[in-house]
Coordinates of C-alpha atoms and ligand atoms in Angstrom, one line a residue:
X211 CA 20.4 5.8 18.8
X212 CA 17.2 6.7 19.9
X213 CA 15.7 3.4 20.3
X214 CA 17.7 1.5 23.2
X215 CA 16.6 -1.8 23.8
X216 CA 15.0 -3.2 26.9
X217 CA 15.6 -7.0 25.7
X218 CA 15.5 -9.9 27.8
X219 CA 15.5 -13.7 27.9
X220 CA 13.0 -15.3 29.3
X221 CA 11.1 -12.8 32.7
X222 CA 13.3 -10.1 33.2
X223 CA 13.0 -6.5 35.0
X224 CA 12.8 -4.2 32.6
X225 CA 13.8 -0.7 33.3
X226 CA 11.7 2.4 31.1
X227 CA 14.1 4.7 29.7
X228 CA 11.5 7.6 29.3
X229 CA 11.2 10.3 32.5
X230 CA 7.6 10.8 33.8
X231 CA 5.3 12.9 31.6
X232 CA 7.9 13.1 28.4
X233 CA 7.3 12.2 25.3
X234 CA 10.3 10.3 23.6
X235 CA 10.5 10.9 19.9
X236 CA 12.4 8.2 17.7
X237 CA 13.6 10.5 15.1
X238 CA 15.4 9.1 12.3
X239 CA 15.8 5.1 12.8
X240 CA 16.2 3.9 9.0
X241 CA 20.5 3.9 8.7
X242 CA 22.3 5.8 6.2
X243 CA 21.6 3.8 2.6
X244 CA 24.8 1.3 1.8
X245 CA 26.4 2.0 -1.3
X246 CA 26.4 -1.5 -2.3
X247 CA 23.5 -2.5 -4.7
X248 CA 20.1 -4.3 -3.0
X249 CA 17.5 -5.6 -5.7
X250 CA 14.1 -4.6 -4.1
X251 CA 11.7 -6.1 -6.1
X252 CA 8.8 -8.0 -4.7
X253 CA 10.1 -11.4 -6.1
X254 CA 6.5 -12.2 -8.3
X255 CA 5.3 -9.5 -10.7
X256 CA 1.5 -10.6 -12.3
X257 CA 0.5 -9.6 -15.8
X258 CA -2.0 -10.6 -18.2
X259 CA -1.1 -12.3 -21.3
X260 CA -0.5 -10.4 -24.7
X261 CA -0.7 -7.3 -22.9
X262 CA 2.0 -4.9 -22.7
X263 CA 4.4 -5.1 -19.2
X264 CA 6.5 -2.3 -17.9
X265 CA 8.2 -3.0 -15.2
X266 CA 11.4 -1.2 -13.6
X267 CA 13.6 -3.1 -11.4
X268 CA 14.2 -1.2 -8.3
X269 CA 17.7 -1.5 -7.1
X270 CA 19.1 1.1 -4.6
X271 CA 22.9 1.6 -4.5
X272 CA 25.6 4.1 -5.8
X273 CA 25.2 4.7 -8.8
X274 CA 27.0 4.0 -11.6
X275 CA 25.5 0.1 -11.1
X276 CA 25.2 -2.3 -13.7
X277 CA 22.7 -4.4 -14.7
X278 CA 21.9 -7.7 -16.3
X279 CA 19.4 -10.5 -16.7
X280 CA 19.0 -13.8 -17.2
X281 CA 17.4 -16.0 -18.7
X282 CA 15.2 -12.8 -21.2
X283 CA 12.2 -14.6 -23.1
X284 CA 12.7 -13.3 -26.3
X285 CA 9.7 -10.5 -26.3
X286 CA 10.7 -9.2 -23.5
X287 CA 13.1 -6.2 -23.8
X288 CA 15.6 -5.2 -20.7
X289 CA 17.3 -2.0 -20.9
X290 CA 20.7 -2.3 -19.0
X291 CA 20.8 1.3 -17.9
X292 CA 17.7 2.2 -16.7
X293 CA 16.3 -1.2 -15.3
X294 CA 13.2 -1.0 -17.6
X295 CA 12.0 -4.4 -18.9
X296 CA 9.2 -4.1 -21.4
X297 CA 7.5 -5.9 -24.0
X298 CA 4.7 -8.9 -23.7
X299 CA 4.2 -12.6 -22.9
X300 CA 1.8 -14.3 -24.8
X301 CA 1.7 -17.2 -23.5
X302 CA 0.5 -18.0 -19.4
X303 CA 2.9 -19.7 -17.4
X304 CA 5.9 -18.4 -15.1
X305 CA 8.5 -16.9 -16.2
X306 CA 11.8 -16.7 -13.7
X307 CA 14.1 -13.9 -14.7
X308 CA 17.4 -13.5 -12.4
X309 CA 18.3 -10.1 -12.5
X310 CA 21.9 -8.5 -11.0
X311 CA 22.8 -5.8 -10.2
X312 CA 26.7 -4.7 -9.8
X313 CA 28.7 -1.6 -8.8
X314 CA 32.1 -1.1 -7.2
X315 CA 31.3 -2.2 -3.7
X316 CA 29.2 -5.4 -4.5
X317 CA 26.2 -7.4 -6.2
X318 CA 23.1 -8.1 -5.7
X319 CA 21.0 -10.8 -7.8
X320 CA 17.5 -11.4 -7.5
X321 CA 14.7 -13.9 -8.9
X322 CA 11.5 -12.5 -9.8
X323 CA 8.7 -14.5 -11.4
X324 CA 6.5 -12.6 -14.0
X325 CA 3.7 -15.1 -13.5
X326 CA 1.1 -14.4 -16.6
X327 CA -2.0 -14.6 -16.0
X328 CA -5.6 -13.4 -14.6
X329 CA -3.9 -11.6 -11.9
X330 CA -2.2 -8.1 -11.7
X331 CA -0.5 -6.9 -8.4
X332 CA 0.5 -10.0 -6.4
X333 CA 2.2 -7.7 -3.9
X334 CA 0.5 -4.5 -3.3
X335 CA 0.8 -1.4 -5.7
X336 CA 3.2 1.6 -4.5
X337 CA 3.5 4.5 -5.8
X338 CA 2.8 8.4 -5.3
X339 CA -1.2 10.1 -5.5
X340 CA -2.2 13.5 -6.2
X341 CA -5.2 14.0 -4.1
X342 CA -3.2 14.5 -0.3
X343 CA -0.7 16.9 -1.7
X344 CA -2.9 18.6 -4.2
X345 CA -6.9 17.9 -4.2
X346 CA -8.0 20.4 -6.2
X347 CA -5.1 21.7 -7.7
X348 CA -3.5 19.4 -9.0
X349 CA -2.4 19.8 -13.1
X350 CA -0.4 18.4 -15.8
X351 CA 2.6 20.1 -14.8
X352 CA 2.5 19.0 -11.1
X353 CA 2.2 15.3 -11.9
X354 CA 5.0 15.6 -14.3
X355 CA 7.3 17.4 -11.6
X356 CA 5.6 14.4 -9.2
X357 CA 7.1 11.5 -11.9
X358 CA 10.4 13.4 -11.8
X359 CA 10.6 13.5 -7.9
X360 CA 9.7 9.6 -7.7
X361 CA 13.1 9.5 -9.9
X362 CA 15.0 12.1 -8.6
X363 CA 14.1 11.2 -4.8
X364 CA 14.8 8.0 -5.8
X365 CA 11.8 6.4 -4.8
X366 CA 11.2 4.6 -7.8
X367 CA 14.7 2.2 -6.5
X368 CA 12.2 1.2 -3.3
X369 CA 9.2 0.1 -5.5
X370 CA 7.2 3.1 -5.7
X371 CA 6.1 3.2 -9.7
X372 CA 2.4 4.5 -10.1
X373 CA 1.9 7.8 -10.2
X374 CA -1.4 8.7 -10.0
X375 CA -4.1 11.9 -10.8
X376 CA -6.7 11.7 -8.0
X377 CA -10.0 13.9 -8.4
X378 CA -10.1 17.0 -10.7
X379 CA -8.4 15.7 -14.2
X380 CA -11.8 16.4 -15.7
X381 CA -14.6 19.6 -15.3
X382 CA -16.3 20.6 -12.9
X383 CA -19.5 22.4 -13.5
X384 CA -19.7 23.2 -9.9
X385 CA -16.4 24.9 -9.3
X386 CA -16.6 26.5 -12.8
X387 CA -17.6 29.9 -11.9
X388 CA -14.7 30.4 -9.5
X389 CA -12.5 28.5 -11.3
X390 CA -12.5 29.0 -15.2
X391 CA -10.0 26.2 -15.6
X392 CA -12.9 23.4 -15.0
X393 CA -15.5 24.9 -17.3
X394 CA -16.3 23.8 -20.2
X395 CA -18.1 21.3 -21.8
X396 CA -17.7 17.7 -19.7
X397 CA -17.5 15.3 -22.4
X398 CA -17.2 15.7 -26.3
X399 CA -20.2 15.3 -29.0
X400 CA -19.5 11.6 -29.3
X401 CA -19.0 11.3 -25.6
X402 CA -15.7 11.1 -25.0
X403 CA -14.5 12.8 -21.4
X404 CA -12.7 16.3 -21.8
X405 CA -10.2 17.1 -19.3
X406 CA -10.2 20.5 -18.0
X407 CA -7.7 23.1 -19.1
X408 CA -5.0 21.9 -16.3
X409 CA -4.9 19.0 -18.2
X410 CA -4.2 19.4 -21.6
X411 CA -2.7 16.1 -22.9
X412 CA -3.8 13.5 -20.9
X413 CA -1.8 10.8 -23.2
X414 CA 1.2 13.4 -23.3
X415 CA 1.2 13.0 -19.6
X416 CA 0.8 9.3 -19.6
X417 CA 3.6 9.3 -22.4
X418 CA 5.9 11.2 -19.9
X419 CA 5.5 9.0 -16.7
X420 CA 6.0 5.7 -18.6
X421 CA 9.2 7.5 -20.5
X422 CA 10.7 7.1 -16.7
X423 CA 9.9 4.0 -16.8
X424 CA 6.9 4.3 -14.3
X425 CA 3.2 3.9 -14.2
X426 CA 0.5 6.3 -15.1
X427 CA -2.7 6.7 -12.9
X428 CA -5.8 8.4 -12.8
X429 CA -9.2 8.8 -10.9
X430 CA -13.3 8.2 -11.7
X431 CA -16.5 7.9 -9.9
X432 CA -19.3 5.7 -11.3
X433 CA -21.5 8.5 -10.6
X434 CA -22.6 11.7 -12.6
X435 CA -20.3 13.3 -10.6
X436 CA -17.0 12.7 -8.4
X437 CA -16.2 13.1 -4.6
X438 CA -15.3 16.5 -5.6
X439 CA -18.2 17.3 -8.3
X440 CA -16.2 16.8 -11.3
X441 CA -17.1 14.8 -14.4
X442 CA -18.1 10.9 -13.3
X443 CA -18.6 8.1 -15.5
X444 CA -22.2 7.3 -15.0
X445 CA -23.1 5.8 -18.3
X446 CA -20.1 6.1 -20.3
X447 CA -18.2 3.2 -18.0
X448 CA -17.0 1.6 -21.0
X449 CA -16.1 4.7 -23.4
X450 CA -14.7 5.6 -20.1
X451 CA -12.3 2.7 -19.5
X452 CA -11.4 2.5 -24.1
X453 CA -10.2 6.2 -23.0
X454 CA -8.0 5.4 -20.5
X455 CA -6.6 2.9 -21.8
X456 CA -6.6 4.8 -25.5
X457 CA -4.0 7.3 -23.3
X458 CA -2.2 4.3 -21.8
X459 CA -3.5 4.9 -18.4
X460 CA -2.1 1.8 -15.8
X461 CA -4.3 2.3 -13.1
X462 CA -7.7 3.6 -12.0
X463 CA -9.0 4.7 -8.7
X464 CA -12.9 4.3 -8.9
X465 CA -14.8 6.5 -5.9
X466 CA -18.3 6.1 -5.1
X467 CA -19.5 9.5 -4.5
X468 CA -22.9 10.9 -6.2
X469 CA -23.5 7.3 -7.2
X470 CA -26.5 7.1 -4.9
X471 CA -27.9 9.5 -6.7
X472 CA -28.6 7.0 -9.7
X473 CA -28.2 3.4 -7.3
X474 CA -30.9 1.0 -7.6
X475 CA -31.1 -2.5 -6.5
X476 CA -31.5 -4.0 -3.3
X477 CA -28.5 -3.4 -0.8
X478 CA -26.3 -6.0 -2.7
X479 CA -27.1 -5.2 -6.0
X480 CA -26.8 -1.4 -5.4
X481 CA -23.3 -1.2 -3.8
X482 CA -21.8 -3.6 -6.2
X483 CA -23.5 -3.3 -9.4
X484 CA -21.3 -0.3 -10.4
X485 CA -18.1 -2.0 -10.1
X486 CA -18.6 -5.2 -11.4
X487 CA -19.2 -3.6 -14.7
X488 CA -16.3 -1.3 -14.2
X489 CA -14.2 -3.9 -14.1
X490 CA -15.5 -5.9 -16.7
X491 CA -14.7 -3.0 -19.4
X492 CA -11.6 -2.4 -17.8
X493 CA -10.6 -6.3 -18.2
X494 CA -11.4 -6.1 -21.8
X495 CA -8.9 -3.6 -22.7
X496 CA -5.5 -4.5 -24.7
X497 CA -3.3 -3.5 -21.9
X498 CA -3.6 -4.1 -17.8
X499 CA -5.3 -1.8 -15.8
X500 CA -5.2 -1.9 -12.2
X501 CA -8.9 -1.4 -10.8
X502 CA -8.6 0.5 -7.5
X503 CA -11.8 0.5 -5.5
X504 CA -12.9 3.0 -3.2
X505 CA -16.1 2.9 -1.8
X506 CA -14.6 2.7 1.7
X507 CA -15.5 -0.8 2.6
X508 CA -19.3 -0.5 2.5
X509 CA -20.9 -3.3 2.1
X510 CA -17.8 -5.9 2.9
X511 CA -16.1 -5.0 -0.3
X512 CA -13.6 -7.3 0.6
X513 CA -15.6 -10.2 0.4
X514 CA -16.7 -9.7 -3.4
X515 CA -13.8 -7.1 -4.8
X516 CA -11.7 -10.1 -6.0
X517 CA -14.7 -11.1 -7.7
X518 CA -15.7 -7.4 -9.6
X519 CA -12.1 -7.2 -11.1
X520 CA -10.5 -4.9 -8.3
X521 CA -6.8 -5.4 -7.1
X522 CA -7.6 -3.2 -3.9
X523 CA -9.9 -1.5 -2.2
X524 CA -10.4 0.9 0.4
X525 CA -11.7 -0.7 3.6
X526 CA -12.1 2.7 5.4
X527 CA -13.0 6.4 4.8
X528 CA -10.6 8.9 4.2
X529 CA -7.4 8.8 6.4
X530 CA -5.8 12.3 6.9
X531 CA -3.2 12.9 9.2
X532 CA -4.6 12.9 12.5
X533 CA -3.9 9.6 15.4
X534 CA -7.0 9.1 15.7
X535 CA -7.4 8.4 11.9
X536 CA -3.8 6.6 11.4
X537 CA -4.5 4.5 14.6
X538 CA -8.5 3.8 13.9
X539 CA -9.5 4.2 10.8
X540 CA -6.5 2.0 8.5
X541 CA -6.3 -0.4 11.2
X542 CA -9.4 -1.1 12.5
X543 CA -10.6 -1.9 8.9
X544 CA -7.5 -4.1 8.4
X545 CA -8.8 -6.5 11.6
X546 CA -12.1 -7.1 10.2
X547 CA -10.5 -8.1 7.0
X548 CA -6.8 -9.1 6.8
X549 CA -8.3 -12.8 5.9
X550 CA -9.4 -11.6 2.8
X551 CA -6.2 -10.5 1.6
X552 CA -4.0 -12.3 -0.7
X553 CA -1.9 -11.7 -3.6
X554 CA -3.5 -10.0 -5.8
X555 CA -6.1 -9.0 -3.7
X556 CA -5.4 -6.2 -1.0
X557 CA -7.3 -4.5 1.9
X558 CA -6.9 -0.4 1.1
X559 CA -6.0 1.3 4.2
X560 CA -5.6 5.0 2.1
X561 CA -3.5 6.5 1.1
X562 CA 0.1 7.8 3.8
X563 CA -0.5 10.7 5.6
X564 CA 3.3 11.5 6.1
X565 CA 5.0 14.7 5.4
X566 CA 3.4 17.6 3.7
X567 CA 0.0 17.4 2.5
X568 CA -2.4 19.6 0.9
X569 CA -4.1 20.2 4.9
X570 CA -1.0 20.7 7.3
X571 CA 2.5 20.3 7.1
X572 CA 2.8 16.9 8.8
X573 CA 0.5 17.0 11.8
X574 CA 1.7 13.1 13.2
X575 CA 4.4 13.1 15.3
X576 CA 7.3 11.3 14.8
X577 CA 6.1 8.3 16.8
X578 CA 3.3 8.4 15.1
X579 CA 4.0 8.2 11.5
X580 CA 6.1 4.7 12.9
X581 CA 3.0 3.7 13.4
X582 CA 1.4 4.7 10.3
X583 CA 4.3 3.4 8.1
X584 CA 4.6 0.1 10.2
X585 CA 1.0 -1.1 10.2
X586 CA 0.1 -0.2 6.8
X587 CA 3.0 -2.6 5.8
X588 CA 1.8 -5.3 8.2
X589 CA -1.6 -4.9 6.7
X590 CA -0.3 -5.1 3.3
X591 CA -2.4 -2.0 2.1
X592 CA -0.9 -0.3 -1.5
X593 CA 1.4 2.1 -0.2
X594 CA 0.8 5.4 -2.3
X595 CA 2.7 8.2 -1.0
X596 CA 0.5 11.3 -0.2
X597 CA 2.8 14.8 0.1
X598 CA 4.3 16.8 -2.3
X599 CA 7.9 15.4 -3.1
X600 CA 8.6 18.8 -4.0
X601 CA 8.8 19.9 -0.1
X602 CA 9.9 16.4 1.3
X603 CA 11.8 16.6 3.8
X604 CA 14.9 13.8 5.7
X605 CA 12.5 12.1 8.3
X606 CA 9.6 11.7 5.8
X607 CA 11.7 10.0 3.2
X608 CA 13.7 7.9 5.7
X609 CA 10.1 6.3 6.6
X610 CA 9.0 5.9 3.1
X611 CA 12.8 4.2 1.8
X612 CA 13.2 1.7 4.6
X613 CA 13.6 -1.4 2.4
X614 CA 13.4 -4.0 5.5
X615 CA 9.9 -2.1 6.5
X616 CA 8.6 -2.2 2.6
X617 CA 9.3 -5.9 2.3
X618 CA 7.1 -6.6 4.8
X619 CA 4.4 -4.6 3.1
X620 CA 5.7 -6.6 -0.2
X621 CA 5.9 -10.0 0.8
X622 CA 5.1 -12.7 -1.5
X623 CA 2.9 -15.0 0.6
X624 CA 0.2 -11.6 0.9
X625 CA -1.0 -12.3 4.0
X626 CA -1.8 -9.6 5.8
X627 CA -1.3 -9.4 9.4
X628 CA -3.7 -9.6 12.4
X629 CA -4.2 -8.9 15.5
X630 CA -3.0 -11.4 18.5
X631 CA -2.4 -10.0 21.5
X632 CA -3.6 -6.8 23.1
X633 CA -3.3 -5.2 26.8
X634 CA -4.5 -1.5 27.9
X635 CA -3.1 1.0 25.7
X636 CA -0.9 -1.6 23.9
X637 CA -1.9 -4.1 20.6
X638 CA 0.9 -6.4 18.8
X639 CA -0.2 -7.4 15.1
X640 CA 1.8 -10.6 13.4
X641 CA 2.0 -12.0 10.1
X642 CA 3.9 -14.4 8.6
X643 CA 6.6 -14.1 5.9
X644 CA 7.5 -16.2 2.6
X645 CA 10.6 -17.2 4.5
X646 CA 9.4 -18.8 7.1
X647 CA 9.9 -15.8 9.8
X648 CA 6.9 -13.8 10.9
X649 CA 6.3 -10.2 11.1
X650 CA 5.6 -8.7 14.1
X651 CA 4.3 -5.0 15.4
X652 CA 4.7 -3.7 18.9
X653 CA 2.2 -1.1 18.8
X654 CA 1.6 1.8 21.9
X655 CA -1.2 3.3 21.4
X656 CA -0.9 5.0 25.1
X657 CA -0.1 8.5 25.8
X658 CA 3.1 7.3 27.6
X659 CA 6.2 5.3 27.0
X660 CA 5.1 1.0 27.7
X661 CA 7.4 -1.8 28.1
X662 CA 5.1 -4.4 25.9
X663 CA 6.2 -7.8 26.5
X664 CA 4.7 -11.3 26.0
X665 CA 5.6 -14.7 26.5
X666 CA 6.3 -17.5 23.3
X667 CA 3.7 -19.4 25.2
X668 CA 0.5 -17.1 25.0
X669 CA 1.1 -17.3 21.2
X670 CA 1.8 -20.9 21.3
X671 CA 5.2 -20.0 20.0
X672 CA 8.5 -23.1 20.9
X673 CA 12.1 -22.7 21.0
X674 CA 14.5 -20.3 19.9
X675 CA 14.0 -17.7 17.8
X676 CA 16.3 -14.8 16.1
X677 CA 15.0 -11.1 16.7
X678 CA 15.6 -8.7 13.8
X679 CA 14.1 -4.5 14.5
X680 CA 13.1 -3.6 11.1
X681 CA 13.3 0.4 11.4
X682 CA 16.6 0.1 12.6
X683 CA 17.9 -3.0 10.6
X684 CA 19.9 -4.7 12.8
X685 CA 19.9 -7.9 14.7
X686 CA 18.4 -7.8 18.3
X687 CA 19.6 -11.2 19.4
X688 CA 18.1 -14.7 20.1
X689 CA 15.1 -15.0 22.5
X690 CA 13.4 -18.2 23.9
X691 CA 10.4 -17.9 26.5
X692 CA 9.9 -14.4 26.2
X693 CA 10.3 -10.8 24.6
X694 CA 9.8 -7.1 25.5
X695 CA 11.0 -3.7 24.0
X696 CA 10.0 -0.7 25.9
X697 CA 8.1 1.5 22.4
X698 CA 7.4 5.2 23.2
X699 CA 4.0 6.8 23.4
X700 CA 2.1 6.3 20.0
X701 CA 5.0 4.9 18.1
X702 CA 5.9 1.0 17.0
X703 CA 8.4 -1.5 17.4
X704 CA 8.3 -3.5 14.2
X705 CA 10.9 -6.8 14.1
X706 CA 11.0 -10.1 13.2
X707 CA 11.1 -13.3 14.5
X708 CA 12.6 -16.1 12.7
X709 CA 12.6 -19.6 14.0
X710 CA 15.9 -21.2 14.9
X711 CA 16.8 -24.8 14.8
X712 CA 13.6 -26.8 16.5
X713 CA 11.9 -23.9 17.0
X714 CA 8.0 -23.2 15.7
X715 CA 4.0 -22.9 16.3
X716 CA 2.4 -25.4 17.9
X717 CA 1.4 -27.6 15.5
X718 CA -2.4 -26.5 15.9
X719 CA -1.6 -23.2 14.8
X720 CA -1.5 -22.5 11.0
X721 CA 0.0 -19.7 11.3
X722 CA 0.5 -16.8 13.8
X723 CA -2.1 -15.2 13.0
X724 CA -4.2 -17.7 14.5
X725 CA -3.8 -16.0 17.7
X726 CA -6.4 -13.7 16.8
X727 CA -9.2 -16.1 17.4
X728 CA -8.2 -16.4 21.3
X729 CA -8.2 -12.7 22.1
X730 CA -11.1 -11.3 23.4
X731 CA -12.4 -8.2 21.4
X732 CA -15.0 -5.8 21.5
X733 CA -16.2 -6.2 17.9
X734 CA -18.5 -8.4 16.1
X735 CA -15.5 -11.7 15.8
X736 CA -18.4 -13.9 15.4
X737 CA -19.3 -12.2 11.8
X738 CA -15.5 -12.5 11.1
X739 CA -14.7 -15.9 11.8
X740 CA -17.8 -17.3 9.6
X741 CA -16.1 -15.0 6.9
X742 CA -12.8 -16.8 7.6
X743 CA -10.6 -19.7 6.1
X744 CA -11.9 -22.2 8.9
X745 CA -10.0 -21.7 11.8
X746 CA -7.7 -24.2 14.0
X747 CA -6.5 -21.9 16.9
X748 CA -6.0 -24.4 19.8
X749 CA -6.2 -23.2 23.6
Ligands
GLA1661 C1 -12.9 10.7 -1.8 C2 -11.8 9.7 -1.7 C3 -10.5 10.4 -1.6 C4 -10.3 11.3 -2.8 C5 -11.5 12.2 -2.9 C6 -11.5 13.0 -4.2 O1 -13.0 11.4 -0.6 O2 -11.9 8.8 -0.6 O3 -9.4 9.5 -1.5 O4 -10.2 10.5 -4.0 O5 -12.7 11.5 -2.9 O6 -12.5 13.9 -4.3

């Protein structure tokens, strides 16, 4: 094992295991898959009502497993082979479906609450998106071979379900001459967007992902044109969103690029305007469609997405697979806002940068695609996977299947994780769980291996508490007083701690998170905290 363990009770000496000037590299951490079944569903799944659901359980296991559920309201369909419960709810309410899952070495049963309503994604969405593996080249037949990698690879039985077309569905006037596919008239006589020739049956293709039981995706920008000069949706936003949904399309990713072109409105008014009424139309259509919103956090989306119709949206510009990006960018973006997320509601920190994309062939390092994989689950960001499955390769999937790590990402309570302590060259980020435990990240951001440590006091932590390492899954012991792990350079320690009898926050605390507050930082915290849920950190 890769990752030995500098634990100890209380102040210890703690010895570094890495030899001057060398790099350690965690390699695989995630164990072997168990054979027995495991029931990863996020246990509440928002839809609204009368519209149609589609929802596949995701159970990992040897297959063959079989499945049941219990109680079924009676429009809702559950087919026993492939997991896929479909149909629609009427009525609003919650609806608690126990679902099991048996094979020859065990069960698994779990609860999850279809809670029908105004909301859609109470954890956030996961899933796979063209634009890292493809930009544009992407086509009808790669997104079909993309749904049946999701299958095949087997990431559909982690929660990964959308599968989503990025940029270059449609024409593109401007690439036309050196690429016939895109030319072509952009919309027809009665306005209706044509898809270039790569894309010949955009509900055929929608048809096919949902026949595997998975979500269809696609991409707009509420300009004349898109980020990469194809056909936008400046005045034609609702034909726009009756199309998509016409097709059967699940999910739409709205950019922001050529927009200014055609903005008006004070600064308010002209970041915003475009999206509230995107999400207007989209909210009127007979079936849910997830409203993605990616204008890279101009203008504090956060604090007025919720309110345009978006589920997400991107709080930073475009992440590609470089540290500085992965440890900057995501991050950075995810401390200015993690108060704003909640179910439902989720701070976009891009899409993963892990294996290969359409620009390199994985240019993180091991250690640093932990880090990637660990804070984007500790700030709760949609998790869309962002290489070609076709070339994926052991490490990459062992980072993108551990279901300990993704249940962080998909915890019920949402709330997205903060920063509360930080040193030179070292930052841990906390958040607390459903259960009771919190979530916490042992981040090096240093060039060189670190011992980070920290006392239960500074985080106004009591008592005893049990010690869990995530990546690894396995139990790391009880700890009172203090903690340390010794994290290679770039990489993260991700565990958590649950409290054992007794044990707790202060009571002034709220939650951990409230640590934040008594850190110093180097940013504008006062802007922060007036955006905040009133805050109670005590000294
Ligand atoms: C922007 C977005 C990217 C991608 C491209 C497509 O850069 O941030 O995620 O959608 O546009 O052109």
């Amino acid at each position: 094992m890769g990752g030995y363990l500098q634990l100890f009770c209380i102040a210890a000496s703690v010895i570094s295991i890495a030899a001057a000037g060398e790099t350690r590299q965690l390699g695989i951490l995630t164990p072997p898959a168990s054979p027995a079944p495991r029931i990863n569903s996020p246990a509440r799944y928002g839809a609204r009502p009368g519209r149609p659901i589609l929802f596949k359980l995701p159970v990992a296991g040897r297959d063959p497993i079989s499945l049941d559920c219990s109680p079924l309201p009676p429009s809702l369909a559950f087919d026993r082979t492939t997991g896929v419960l479909t149909g629609k709810i009427d009525e609003a309410g919650e609806y608690s479906i126990v679902f099991t899952a048996t094979n020859a070495y065990g069960e698994a049963a779990k609860s999850v609450t279809f809670v029908i309503g105004d909301k859609l994604c109470l954890t956030p969405p996961m899933g796979y998106n063209s634009w890292n593996a493809f930009a544009g080249g992407v086509s009808e037949e790669k997104m079909r071979i993309a749904a049946d990698k999701i299958i095949e690879l087997g990431l559909d039985r982690h929660g990964y379900v959308y599968c989503n077309i990025d940029d270059f569905w449609q024409k593109n006037p401007h690439a036309a001459e050196d690429d016939p596919a895109l030319g072509g008239p952009e919309r027809h006589e009665d306005g209706t967007v044509w898809p270039n020739s790569r894309f010949p049956d955009m509900k055929g293709l929608a048809d096919y992902i949902h026949s595997k039981g998975l979500k269809a995706g696609l991409y707009s920008s509420p300009g004349p044109y898109t980020c990469g000069g194809c056909t936008g949706s400046w005045l034609h936003e609702l034909q726009d969103a009756t199309t998509y949904a016409r097709w059967g399309y699940d999910y739409l990713k709205y950019d922001w690029c050529s927009y200014t072109q055609v903005a008006t409105g004070a600064e308010r008014e002209y970041h915003t305007r475009p999206y509230f009424l995107m999400g207007r139309f989209l909210a009127m259509q007979p079936r849910d469609i997830v409203f993605s919103i990616c204008q890279y956090g101009e203008c504090d989306v956060a604090t007025w997405g919720e309110a345009a119709g978006g589920q997400c949206w991107r709080v930073s510009y475009d992440v590609k697979d470089r540290w500085e990006h992965v440890i900057e960018r995501g991050p950075r973006a995810g401390e200015k806002n993690w108060f704003h997320s909640k179910p439902g509601c989720w701070n976009d920190a891009d899409m993963l940068v892990l294996g290969r994309t359409v620009w390199s062939n994985g240019r993180l390092t091991q250690n640093e695609c932990y880090t990637h994989m660990s804070l984007w689950c500790m700030i709760a960001s949609p998790l869309m996977i962002g290489c070609d499955l076709s070339l994926m390769d052991e490490f990459t999937l062992s980072l993108l299947t551990n279901d300990e790590v993704l249940a962080i990402d998909q915890d019920e309570l949402g709330a997205a994780a903060a920063p509360v302590l930080r040193g030179d060259g070292w930052e841990i980020w906390a958040r607390p769980l459903a259960d009771g435990s919190s979530a916490f990240a042992l981040v090096n951001t240093a060039n060189d291996e670190k011992v980070i440590t920290f006392s239960f006091s500074e985080l106004g932590m009591r008592g005893k508490w049990r010690v869990r390492d995530l990546w690894r899954q396995r139990d790391e012991g009880e700890f009172e007083g203090a903690y340390g792990f010794s994290v290679p350079a770039h990489a993260t320690h991700l565990v958590t701690f649950t409290p054992l009898g007794g044990a707790g926050l202060k009571p002034c605390l709220k939650d951990i998170r409230d640590n934040y507050w008594r850190i110093p930082f180097d940013r504008d915290r006062a802007k922060a905290k007036d955006a905040a849920a009133p805050c109670n950190a005590c000294d």
